[in-house]
Short mmCIF file of C-alpha atoms in Angstrom, two decimals:
data_model
loop_
_atom_site.label_atom_id
_atom_site.label_comp_id
_atom_site.label_asym_id
_atom_site.label_seq_id
_atom_site.Cartn_x
_atom_site.Cartn_y
_atom_site.Cartn_z
CA ASP A 133 169.14 -38.13 35.65
CA VAL A 134 172.12 -40.18 36.89
CA LYS A 135 175.29 -38.30 37.02
CA VAL A 136 178.65 -40.01 36.99
CA THR A 137 181.74 -37.74 37.05
CA GLN A 138 185.36 -38.59 36.71
CA SER A 139 188.07 -36.52 38.18
CA SER A 140 190.01 -35.71 35.08
CA ARG A 141 189.24 -35.88 31.38
CA TYR A 142 192.85 -35.99 30.30
CA LEU A 143 195.88 -37.00 32.33
CA VAL A 144 199.57 -37.49 31.42
CA LYS A 145 201.81 -39.43 33.78
CA ARG A 146 205.40 -40.80 33.77
CA THR A 147 206.29 -44.42 33.84
CA GLY A 148 206.43 -45.71 37.46
CA GLU A 149 204.20 -43.04 38.89
CA LYS A 150 201.29 -43.99 41.12
CA VAL A 151 198.02 -42.79 39.50
CA PHE A 152 194.63 -42.29 41.12
CA LEU A 153 191.47 -42.17 39.00
CA GLU A 154 188.44 -40.98 40.88
CA CYS A 155 184.73 -41.61 39.98
CA VAL A 156 181.73 -40.12 41.84
CA GLN A 157 178.05 -40.94 41.32
CA ASP A 158 175.06 -39.05 42.68
CA MET A 159 172.42 -41.76 42.59
CA ASP A 160 173.13 -44.06 45.50
CA HIS A 161 173.78 -46.99 43.28
CA GLU A 162 175.32 -50.04 44.86
CA ASN A 163 177.34 -51.28 41.91
CA MET A 164 180.24 -49.41 40.39
CA PHE A 165 182.69 -50.58 37.61
CA TRP A 166 186.01 -49.52 36.11
CA TYR A 167 186.69 -50.31 32.41
CA ARG A 168 189.34 -49.56 29.93
CA GLN A 169 188.56 -49.03 26.30
CA ASP A 170 191.12 -49.68 23.61
CA PRO A 171 190.67 -49.59 19.79
CA GLY A 172 189.47 -52.97 18.64
CA LEU A 173 189.20 -54.47 22.12
CA GLY A 174 185.94 -52.95 23.27
CA LEU A 175 185.21 -52.42 26.94
CA ARG A 176 187.27 -54.51 29.29
CA LEU A 177 186.33 -54.77 32.89
CA ILE A 178 189.18 -54.04 35.30
CA TYR A 179 187.41 -54.19 38.70
CA PHE A 180 183.86 -53.83 40.07
CA SER A 181 182.31 -53.11 43.44
CA TYR A 182 178.89 -54.15 44.65
CA ASP A 183 178.98 -52.37 48.01
CA VAL A 184 181.17 -50.27 50.16
CA LYS A 185 184.55 -51.89 50.89
CA MET A 186 183.58 -54.77 48.57
CA LYS A 187 185.39 -55.41 45.36
CA GLU A 188 185.82 -58.18 42.72
CA LYS A 189 188.37 -58.54 39.97
CA GLY A 190 187.27 -58.19 36.45
CA ASP A 191 188.86 -59.59 33.33
CA ILE A 192 192.09 -57.57 33.47
CA PRO A 193 192.89 -56.61 37.09
CA GLU A 194 196.74 -56.91 36.75
CA GLY A 195 198.56 -53.71 37.54
CA TYR A 196 195.46 -52.12 39.10
CA SER A 197 193.80 -51.84 42.46
CA VAL A 198 190.62 -50.19 43.69
CA SER A 199 189.18 -48.50 46.74
CA ARG A 200 185.58 -47.89 47.82
CA GLU A 201 185.34 -46.25 51.20
CA LYS A 202 182.12 -44.48 50.49
CA LYS A 203 179.19 -45.57 48.41
CA GLU A 204 179.33 -42.68 45.97
CA ARG A 205 183.07 -42.88 45.22
CA PHE A 206 185.06 -45.57 43.47
CA SER A 207 188.82 -45.14 42.85
CA LEU A 208 191.12 -46.89 40.44
CA ILE A 209 194.74 -46.97 41.31
CA LEU A 210 197.60 -47.69 39.02
CA GLU A 211 200.29 -48.75 41.46
CA SER A 212 203.23 -48.14 39.13
CA ALA A 213 202.04 -46.83 35.74
CA SER A 214 203.39 -48.30 32.61
CA THR A 215 203.12 -47.39 28.89
CA ASN A 216 200.81 -50.21 28.17
CA GLN A 217 198.28 -48.66 30.64
CA THR A 218 197.84 -45.72 28.18
CA SER A 219 194.12 -46.00 27.55
CA MET A 220 190.58 -44.45 27.95
CA TYR A 221 189.27 -45.39 31.39
CA LEU A 222 185.56 -45.51 31.92
CA CYS A 223 183.65 -45.65 35.18
CA ALA A 224 180.05 -46.90 35.38
CA THR A 225 177.29 -47.51 37.87
CA TYR A 226 174.41 -49.92 37.86
CA TRP A 227 171.17 -49.88 39.80
CA THR A 228 169.70 -53.31 40.70
CA SER A 229 166.22 -52.34 39.40
CA GLY A 230 167.43 -52.28 35.75
CA TYR A 231 170.26 -53.73 33.78
CA GLU A 232 171.77 -50.74 32.03
CA GLN A 233 174.91 -49.14 33.23
CA TYR A 234 175.49 -45.40 33.41
CA PHE A 235 178.95 -44.20 32.32
CA GLY A 236 181.10 -41.26 33.15
CA PRO A 237 182.68 -39.17 30.42
CA GLY A 238 186.03 -41.03 30.61
CA THR A 239 189.59 -40.28 31.48
CA ARG A 240 192.19 -40.35 28.65
CA LEU A 241 195.32 -41.39 30.40
CA THR A 242 198.70 -41.19 28.64
CA VAL A 243 201.69 -42.79 30.34
CA THR A 244 205.08 -41.66 28.85
CA ASP B 341 186.90 -67.08 24.81
CA GLN B 342 184.98 -63.95 23.66
CA GLN B 343 181.32 -64.47 24.69
CA VAL B 344 179.99 -61.43 22.76
CA LYS B 345 181.12 -60.80 19.30
CA GLN B 346 180.54 -57.94 16.92
CA ASN B 347 182.20 -59.17 13.77
CA SER B 348 182.04 -55.92 11.83
CA PRO B 349 184.50 -53.34 13.17
CA SER B 350 183.01 -50.70 10.95
CA LEU B 351 179.91 -49.88 8.84
CA SER B 352 179.21 -47.12 6.43
CA VAL B 353 175.81 -46.19 5.23
CA GLN B 354 174.15 -43.24 3.43
CA GLU B 355 171.92 -40.89 5.19
CA GLY B 356 168.28 -41.97 5.04
CA ARG B 357 169.11 -45.68 4.56
CA ILE B 358 169.01 -48.54 7.01
CA SER B 359 171.94 -49.35 9.23
CA ILE B 360 172.12 -52.90 10.58
CA LEU B 361 174.58 -53.76 13.27
CA ASN B 362 175.12 -57.45 14.33
CA CYS B 363 176.11 -59.15 17.42
CA ASP B 364 176.55 -62.80 18.29
CA TYR B 365 176.88 -64.46 21.67
CA THR B 366 177.95 -67.86 22.87
CA ASN B 367 176.91 -68.07 26.50
CA SER B 368 173.39 -69.74 26.84
CA MET B 369 172.96 -68.14 30.23
CA PHE B 370 172.69 -64.69 28.76
CA ASP B 371 168.98 -63.68 28.60
CA TYR B 372 169.11 -59.84 28.48
CA PHE B 373 170.86 -57.83 25.80
CA LEU B 374 171.65 -54.14 25.56
CA TRP B 375 173.04 -51.74 23.03
CA TYR B 376 175.09 -48.65 23.90
CA LYS B 377 176.15 -45.79 21.77
CA LYS B 378 179.44 -43.96 22.27
CA TYR B 379 180.64 -40.69 20.70
CA PRO B 380 184.35 -39.85 20.87
CA ALA B 381 185.62 -38.33 24.14
CA GLU B 382 182.41 -39.36 25.91
CA GLY B 383 181.19 -42.30 27.91
CA PRO B 384 178.80 -44.90 26.28
CA THR B 385 175.04 -44.21 26.75
CA PHE B 386 172.36 -46.80 26.89
CA LEU B 387 170.29 -47.02 23.71
CA ILE B 388 167.88 -49.96 23.81
CA SER B 389 167.55 -53.41 25.37
CA ILE B 390 165.68 -56.69 24.83
CA SER B 391 165.02 -59.64 27.10
CA SER B 392 165.01 -63.23 25.89
CA ILE B 393 161.23 -63.50 26.22
CA LYS B 394 160.91 -61.15 23.28
CA ASP B 395 162.24 -61.33 19.73
CA LYS B 396 161.76 -57.58 18.90
CA ASN B 397 161.86 -54.25 20.77
CA GLU B 398 161.31 -50.89 19.15
CA ASP B 399 162.18 -47.37 20.19
CA GLY B 400 161.61 -44.62 17.54
CA ARG B 401 164.11 -45.25 14.76
CA PHE B 402 165.86 -47.99 16.75
CA THR B 403 164.78 -51.65 16.63
CA VAL B 404 166.54 -54.61 18.20
CA PHE B 405 165.87 -58.15 16.93
CA LEU B 406 166.82 -61.31 18.89
CA ASN B 407 167.14 -64.75 17.35
CA LYS B 408 167.69 -67.05 20.40
CA SER B 409 168.19 -70.21 18.45
CA ALA B 410 171.01 -68.57 16.47
CA LYS B 411 172.26 -66.65 19.44
CA HIS B 412 172.28 -63.54 17.30
CA LEU B 413 170.89 -60.00 17.77
CA SER B 414 170.88 -57.10 15.50
CA LEU B 415 170.14 -53.33 15.86
CA HIS B 416 168.43 -51.61 13.00
CA ILE B 417 168.44 -47.82 12.63
CA VAL B 418 165.88 -46.41 10.16
CA PRO B 419 166.32 -43.87 8.78
CA SER B 420 169.97 -43.42 9.50
CA GLN B 421 171.11 -39.86 10.26
CA PRO B 422 174.61 -38.32 10.38
CA GLY B 423 174.18 -37.82 14.17
CA ASP B 424 174.01 -41.55 14.55
CA SER B 425 177.72 -41.83 13.61
CA ALA B 426 179.23 -43.34 16.68
CA VAL B 427 180.56 -46.61 18.13
CA TYR B 428 177.92 -49.06 19.00
CA PHE B 429 178.50 -51.72 21.69
CA CYS B 430 176.48 -54.86 22.08
CA ALA B 431 176.26 -56.15 25.69
CA ALA B 432 174.73 -59.30 27.43
CA THR B 433 173.90 -60.37 30.90
CA GLY B 434 172.06 -63.05 32.83
CA ARG B 435 169.12 -61.48 34.67
CA TYR B 436 169.35 -63.90 37.54
CA ASP B 437 173.12 -63.95 37.92
CA THR B 438 174.46 -62.79 41.18
CA ASN B 439 175.89 -59.83 39.49
CA ALA B 440 173.27 -59.19 36.80
CA GLY B 441 174.49 -55.71 36.15
CA LYS B 442 177.96 -57.02 35.17
CA SER B 443 177.39 -57.14 31.43
CA THR B 444 179.80 -58.66 28.92
CA PHE B 445 180.50 -56.24 26.10
CA GLY B 446 181.45 -56.79 22.43
CA ASP B 447 184.30 -55.03 20.73
CA GLY B 448 182.08 -52.38 19.19
CA THR B 449 181.11 -51.34 15.57
CA THR B 450 181.91 -47.93 14.36
CA LEU B 451 179.02 -46.60 12.36
CA THR B 452 179.55 -43.74 9.80
CA VAL B 453 176.46 -42.19 8.28
CA LYS B 454 177.31 -40.15 5.23
CA PRO B 455 175.26 -37.08 4.35
#
């Protein structure tokens, strides 16, 4: 079974703080994704990476950056957290032999 | 422009009856469609998929129907069970896209199955 883990289930940060969200997968998948989920807005893609050190912007990259130094790890960085970044953050991986994505449990981030 | 739409934010059905969740898409390049199920405080999990060469795919109580001419797909759950209560996301991708795994998701439909 594919296992995708996220560093925290719940996180509370203050406005202006730099926030790191970590995602680790154990299946050697090339592709990794970061989404945020908000009520009524579905899953919105922030960034994705199709290889180590490679990244592409998704639909809502503003205010975020990412890092992928190792294949198994994909980090999402909020450079200066703001209250409108309060959300559920979901990491996912994808293997090129199929089309389904495998998601982590999510991190509920609250910015106060 | 939202390319994948789930027009019903919520659906409530009685246990044992059929649940029908709908999804519409606009991009003609989409040729592979997926449904995911999400419980609160968990990540989505893959449920069932269908490629454009088929019009129906079944897996136990779950059946997905695809109407390519109408750019419409639906997920049928028969019979519905209380444990099916969750948010269901429709997703679409183009199998021959450079990033075929980069699906476009709908907003989700919250299904509540009442005992």
